[in-house]
PDB file of N, CA and C in Angstrom:
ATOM      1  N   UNK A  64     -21.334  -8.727 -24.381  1.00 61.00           N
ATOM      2  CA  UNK A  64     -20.052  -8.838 -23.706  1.00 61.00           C
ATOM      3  C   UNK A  64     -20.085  -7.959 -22.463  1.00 61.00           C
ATOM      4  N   UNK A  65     -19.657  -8.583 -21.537  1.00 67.00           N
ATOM      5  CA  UNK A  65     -19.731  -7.677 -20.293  1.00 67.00           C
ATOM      6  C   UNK A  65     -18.592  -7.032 -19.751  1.00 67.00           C
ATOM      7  N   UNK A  66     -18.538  -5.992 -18.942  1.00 75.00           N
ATOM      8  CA  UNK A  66     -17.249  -5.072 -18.869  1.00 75.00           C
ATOM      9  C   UNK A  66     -16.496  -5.911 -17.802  1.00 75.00           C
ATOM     10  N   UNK A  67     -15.132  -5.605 -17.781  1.00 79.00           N
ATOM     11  CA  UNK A  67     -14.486  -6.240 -16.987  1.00 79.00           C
ATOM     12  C   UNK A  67     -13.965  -5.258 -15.458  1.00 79.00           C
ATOM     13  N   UNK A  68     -13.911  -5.356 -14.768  1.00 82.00           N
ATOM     14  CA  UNK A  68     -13.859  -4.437 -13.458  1.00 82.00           C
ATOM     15  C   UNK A  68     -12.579  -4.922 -12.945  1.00 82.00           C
ATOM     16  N   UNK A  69     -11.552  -3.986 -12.388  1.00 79.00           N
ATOM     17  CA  UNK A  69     -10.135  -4.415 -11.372  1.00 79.00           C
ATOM     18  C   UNK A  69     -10.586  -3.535 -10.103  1.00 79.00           C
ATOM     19  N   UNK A  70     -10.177  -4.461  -9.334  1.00 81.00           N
ATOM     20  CA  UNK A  70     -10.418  -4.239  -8.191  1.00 81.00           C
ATOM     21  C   UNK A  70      -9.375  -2.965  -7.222  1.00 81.00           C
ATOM     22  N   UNK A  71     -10.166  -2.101  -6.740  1.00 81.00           N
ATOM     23  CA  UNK A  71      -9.112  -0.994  -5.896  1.00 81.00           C
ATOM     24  C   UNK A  71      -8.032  -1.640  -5.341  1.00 81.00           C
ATOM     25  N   UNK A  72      -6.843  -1.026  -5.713  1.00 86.00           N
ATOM     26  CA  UNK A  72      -5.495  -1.387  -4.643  1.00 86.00           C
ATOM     27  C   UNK A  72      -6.127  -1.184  -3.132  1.00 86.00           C
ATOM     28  N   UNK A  73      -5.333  -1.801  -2.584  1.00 92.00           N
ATOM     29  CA  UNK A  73      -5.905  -1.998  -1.261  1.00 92.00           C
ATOM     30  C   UNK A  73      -5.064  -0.865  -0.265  1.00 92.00           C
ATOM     31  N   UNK A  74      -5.863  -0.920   0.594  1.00 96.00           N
ATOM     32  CA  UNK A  74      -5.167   0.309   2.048  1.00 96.00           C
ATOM     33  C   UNK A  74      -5.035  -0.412   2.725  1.00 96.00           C
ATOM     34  N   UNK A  75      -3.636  -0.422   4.139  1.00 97.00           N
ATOM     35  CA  UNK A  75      -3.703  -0.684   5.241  1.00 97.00           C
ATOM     36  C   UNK A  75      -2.522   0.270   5.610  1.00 97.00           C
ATOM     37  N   UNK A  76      -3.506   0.492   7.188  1.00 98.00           N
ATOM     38  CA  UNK A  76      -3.326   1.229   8.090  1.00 98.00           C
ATOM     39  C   UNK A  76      -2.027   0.972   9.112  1.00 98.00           C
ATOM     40  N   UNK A  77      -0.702   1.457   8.846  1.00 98.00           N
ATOM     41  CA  UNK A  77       0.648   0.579   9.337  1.00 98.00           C
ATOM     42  C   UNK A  77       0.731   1.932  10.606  1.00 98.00           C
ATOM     43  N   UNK A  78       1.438   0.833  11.828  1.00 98.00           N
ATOM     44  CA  UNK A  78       2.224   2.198  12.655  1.00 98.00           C
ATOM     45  C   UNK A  78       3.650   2.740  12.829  1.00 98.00           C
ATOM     46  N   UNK A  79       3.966   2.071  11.676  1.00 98.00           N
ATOM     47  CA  UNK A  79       5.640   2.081  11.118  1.00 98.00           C
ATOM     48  C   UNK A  79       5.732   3.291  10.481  1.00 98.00           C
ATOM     49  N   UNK A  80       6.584   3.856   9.817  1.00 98.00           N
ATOM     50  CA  UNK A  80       7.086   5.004   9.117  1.00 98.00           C
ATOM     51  C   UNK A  80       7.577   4.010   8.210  1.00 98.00           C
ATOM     52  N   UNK A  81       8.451   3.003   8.273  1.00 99.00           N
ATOM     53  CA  UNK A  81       9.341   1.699   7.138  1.00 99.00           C
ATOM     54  C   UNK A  81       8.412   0.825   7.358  1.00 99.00           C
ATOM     55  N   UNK A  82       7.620   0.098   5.895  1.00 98.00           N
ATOM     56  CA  UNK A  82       6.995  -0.875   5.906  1.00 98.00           C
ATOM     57  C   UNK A  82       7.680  -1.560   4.494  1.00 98.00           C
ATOM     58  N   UNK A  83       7.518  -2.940   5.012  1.00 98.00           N
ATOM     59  CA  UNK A  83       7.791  -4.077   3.535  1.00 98.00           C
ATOM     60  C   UNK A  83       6.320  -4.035   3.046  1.00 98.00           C
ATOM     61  N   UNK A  84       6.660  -4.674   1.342  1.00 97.00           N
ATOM     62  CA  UNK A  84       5.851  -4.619   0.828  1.00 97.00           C
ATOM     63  C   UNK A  84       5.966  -6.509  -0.410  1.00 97.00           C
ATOM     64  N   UNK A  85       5.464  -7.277  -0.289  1.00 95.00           N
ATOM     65  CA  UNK A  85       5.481  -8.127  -1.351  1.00 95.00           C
ATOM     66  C   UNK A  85       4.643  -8.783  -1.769  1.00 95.00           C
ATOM     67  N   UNK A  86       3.464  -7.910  -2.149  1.00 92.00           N
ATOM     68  CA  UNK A  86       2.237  -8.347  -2.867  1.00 92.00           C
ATOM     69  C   UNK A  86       1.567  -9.363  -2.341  1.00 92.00           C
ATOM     70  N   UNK A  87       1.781  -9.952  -1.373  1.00 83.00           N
ATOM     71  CA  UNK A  87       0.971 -10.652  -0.188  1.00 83.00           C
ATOM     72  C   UNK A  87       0.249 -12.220  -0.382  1.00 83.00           C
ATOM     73  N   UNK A  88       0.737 -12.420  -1.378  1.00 77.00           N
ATOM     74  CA  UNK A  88      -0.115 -13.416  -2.185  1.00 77.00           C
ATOM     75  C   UNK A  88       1.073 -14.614  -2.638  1.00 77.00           C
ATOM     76  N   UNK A  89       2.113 -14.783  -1.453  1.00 77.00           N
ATOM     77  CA  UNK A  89       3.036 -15.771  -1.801  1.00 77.00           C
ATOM     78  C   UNK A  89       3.740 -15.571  -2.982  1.00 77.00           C
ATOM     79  N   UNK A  90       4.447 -17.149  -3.715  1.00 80.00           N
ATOM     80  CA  UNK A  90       4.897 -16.932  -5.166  1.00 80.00           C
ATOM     81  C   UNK A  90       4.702 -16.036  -6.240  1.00 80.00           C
ATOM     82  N   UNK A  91       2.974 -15.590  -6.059  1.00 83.00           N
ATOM     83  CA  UNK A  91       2.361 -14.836  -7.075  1.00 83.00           C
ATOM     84  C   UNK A  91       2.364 -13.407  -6.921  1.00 83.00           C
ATOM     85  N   UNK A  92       3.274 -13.132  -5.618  1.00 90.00           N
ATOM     86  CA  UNK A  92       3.392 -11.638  -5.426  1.00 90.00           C
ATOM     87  C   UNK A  92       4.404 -10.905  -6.234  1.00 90.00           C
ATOM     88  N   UNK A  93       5.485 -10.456  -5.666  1.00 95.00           N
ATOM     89  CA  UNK A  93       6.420  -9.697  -6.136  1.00 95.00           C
ATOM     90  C   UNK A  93       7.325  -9.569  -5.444  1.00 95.00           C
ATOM     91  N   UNK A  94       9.100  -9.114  -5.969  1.00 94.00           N
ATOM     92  CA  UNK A  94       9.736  -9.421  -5.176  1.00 94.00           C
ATOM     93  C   UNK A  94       9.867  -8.000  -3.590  1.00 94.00           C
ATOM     94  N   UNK A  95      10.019  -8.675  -2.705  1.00 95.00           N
ATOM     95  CA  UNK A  95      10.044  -7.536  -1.414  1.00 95.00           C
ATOM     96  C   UNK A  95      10.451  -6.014  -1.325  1.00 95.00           C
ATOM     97  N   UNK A  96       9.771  -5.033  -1.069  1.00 97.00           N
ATOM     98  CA  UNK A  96      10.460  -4.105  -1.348  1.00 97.00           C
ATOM     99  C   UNK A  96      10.339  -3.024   0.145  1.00 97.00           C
ATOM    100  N   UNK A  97      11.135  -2.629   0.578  1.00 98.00           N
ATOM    101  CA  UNK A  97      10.905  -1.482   1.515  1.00 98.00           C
ATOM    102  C   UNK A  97      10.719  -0.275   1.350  1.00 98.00           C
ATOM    103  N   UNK A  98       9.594   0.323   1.873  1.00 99.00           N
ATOM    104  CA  UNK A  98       9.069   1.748   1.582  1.00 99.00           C
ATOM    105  C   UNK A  98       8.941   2.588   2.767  1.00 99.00           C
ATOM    106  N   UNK A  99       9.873   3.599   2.533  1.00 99.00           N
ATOM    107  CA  UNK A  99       9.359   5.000   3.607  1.00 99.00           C
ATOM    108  C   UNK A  99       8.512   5.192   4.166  1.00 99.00           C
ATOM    109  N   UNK A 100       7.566   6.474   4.266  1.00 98.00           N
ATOM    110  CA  UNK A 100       6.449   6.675   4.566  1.00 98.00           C
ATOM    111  C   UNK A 100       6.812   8.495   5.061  1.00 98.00           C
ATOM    112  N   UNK A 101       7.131   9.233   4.181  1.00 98.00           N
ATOM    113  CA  UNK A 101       7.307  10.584   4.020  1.00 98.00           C
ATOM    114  C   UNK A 101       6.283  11.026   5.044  1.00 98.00           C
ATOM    115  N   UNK A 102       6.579  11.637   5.852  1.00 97.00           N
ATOM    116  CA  UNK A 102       5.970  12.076   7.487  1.00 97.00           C
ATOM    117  C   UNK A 102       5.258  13.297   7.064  1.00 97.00           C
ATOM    118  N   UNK A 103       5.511  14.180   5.679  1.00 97.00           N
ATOM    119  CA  UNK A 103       4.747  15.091   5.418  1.00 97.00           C
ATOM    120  C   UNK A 103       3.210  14.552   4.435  1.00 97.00           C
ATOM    121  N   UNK A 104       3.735  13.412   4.067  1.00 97.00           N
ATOM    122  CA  UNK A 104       2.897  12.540   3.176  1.00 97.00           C
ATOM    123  C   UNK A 104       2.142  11.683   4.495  1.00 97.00           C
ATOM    124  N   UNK A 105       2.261  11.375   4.663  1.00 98.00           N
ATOM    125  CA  UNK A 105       1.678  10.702   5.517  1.00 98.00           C
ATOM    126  C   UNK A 105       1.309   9.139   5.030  1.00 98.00           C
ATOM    127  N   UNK A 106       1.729   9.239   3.922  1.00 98.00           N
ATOM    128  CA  UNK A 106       1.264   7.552   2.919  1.00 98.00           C
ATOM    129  C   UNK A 106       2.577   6.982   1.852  1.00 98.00           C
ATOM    130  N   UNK A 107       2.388   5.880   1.440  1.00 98.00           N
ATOM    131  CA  UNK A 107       3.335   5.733   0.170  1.00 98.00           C
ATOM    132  C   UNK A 107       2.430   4.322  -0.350  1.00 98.00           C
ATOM    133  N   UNK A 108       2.886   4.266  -1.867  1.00 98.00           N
ATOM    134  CA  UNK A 108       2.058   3.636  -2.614  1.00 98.00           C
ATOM    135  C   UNK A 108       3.128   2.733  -3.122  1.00 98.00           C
ATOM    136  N   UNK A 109       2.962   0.998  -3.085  1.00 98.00           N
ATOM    137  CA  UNK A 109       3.881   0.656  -3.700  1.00 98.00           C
ATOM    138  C   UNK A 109       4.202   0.137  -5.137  1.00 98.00           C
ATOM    139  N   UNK A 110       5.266   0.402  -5.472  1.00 97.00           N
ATOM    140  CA  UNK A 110       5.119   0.375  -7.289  1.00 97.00           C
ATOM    141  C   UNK A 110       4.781  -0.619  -7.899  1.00 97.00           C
ATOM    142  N   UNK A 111       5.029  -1.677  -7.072  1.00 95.00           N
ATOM    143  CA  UNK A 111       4.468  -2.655  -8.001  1.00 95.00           C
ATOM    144  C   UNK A 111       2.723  -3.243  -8.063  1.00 95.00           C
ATOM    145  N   UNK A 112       2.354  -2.799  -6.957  1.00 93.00           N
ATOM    146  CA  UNK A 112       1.242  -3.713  -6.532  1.00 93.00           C
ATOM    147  C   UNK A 112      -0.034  -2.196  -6.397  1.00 93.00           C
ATOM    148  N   UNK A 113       0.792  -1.183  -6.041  1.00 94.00           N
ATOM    149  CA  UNK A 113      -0.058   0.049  -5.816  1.00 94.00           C
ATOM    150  C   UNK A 113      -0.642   0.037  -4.517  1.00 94.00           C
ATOM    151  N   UNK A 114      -0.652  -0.998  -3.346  1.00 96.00           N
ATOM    152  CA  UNK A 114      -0.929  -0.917  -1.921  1.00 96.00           C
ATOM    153  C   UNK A 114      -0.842   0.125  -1.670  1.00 96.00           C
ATOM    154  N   UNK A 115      -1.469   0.920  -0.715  1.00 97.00           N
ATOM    155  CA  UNK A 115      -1.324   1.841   0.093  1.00 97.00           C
ATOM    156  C   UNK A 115      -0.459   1.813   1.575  1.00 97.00           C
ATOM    157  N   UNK A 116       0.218   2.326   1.885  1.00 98.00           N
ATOM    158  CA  UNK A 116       0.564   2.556   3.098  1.00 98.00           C
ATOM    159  C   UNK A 116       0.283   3.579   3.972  1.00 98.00           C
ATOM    160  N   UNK A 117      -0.843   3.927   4.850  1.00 98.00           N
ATOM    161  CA  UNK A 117      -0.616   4.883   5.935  1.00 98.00           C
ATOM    162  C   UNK A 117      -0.576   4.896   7.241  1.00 98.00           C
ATOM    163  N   UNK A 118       0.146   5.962   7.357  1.00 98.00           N
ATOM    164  CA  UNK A 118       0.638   5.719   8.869  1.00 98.00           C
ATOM    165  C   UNK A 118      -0.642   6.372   9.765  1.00 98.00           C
ATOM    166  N   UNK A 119      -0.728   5.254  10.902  1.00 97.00           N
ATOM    167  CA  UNK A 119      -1.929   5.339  11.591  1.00 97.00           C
ATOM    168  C   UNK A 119      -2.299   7.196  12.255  1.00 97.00           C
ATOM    169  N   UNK A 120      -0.721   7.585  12.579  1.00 96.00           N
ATOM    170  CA  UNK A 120      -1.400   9.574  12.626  1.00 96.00           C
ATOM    171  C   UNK A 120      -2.029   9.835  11.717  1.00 96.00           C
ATOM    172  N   UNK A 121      -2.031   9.413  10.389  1.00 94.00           N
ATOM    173  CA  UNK A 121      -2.719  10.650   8.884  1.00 94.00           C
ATOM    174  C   UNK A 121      -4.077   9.272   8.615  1.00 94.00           C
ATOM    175  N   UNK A 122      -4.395   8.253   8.824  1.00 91.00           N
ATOM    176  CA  UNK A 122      -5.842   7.599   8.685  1.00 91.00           C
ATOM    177  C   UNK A 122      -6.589   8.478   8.749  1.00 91.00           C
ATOM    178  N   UNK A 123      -7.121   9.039   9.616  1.00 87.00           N
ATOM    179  CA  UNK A 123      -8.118   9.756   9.953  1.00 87.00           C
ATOM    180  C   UNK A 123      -8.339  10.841   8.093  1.00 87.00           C
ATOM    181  N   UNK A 124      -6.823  11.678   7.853  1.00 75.00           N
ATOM    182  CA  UNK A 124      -6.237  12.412   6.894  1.00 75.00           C
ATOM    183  C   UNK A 124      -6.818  11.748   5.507  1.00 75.00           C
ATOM    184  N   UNK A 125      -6.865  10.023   5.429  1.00 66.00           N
ATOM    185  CA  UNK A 125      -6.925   9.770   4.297  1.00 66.00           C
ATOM    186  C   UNK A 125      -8.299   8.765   4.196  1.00 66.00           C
ATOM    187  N   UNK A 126      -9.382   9.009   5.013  1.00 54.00           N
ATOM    188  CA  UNK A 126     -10.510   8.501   5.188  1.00 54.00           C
ATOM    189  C   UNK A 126     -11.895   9.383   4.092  1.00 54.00           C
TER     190      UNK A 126
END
């Protein structure tokens, strides 16, 4: 039996501080959600899907 592997939540690099979020994948996503982006954080993760959000100042921060 072979192991099963999930794939890393994904990163992208936004120049927003407010980004939407709805699992990206049409019907099969989730419903829309808007997320911050805490300026001391420099990122936010969204709850349903676990995407990453960072804001293009802190990339470099989260490379």
């Amino acid at each position: 039996m072979s192991a099963k592997t999930i794939d890393a939540p994904e990163t992208k690099i936004v120049s927003s501080w407010r980004v939407s979020c709805d699992g990206g994948v049409g019907a099969l996503g989730h419903p829309r959600v808007w997320l911050e982006i805490p300026r001391d954080a420099g990122f936010v993760e969204c709850g349903y899907c676990d995407t990453k959000y960072v804001h293009e100042s802190r990339a470099s921060d989260e490379a």
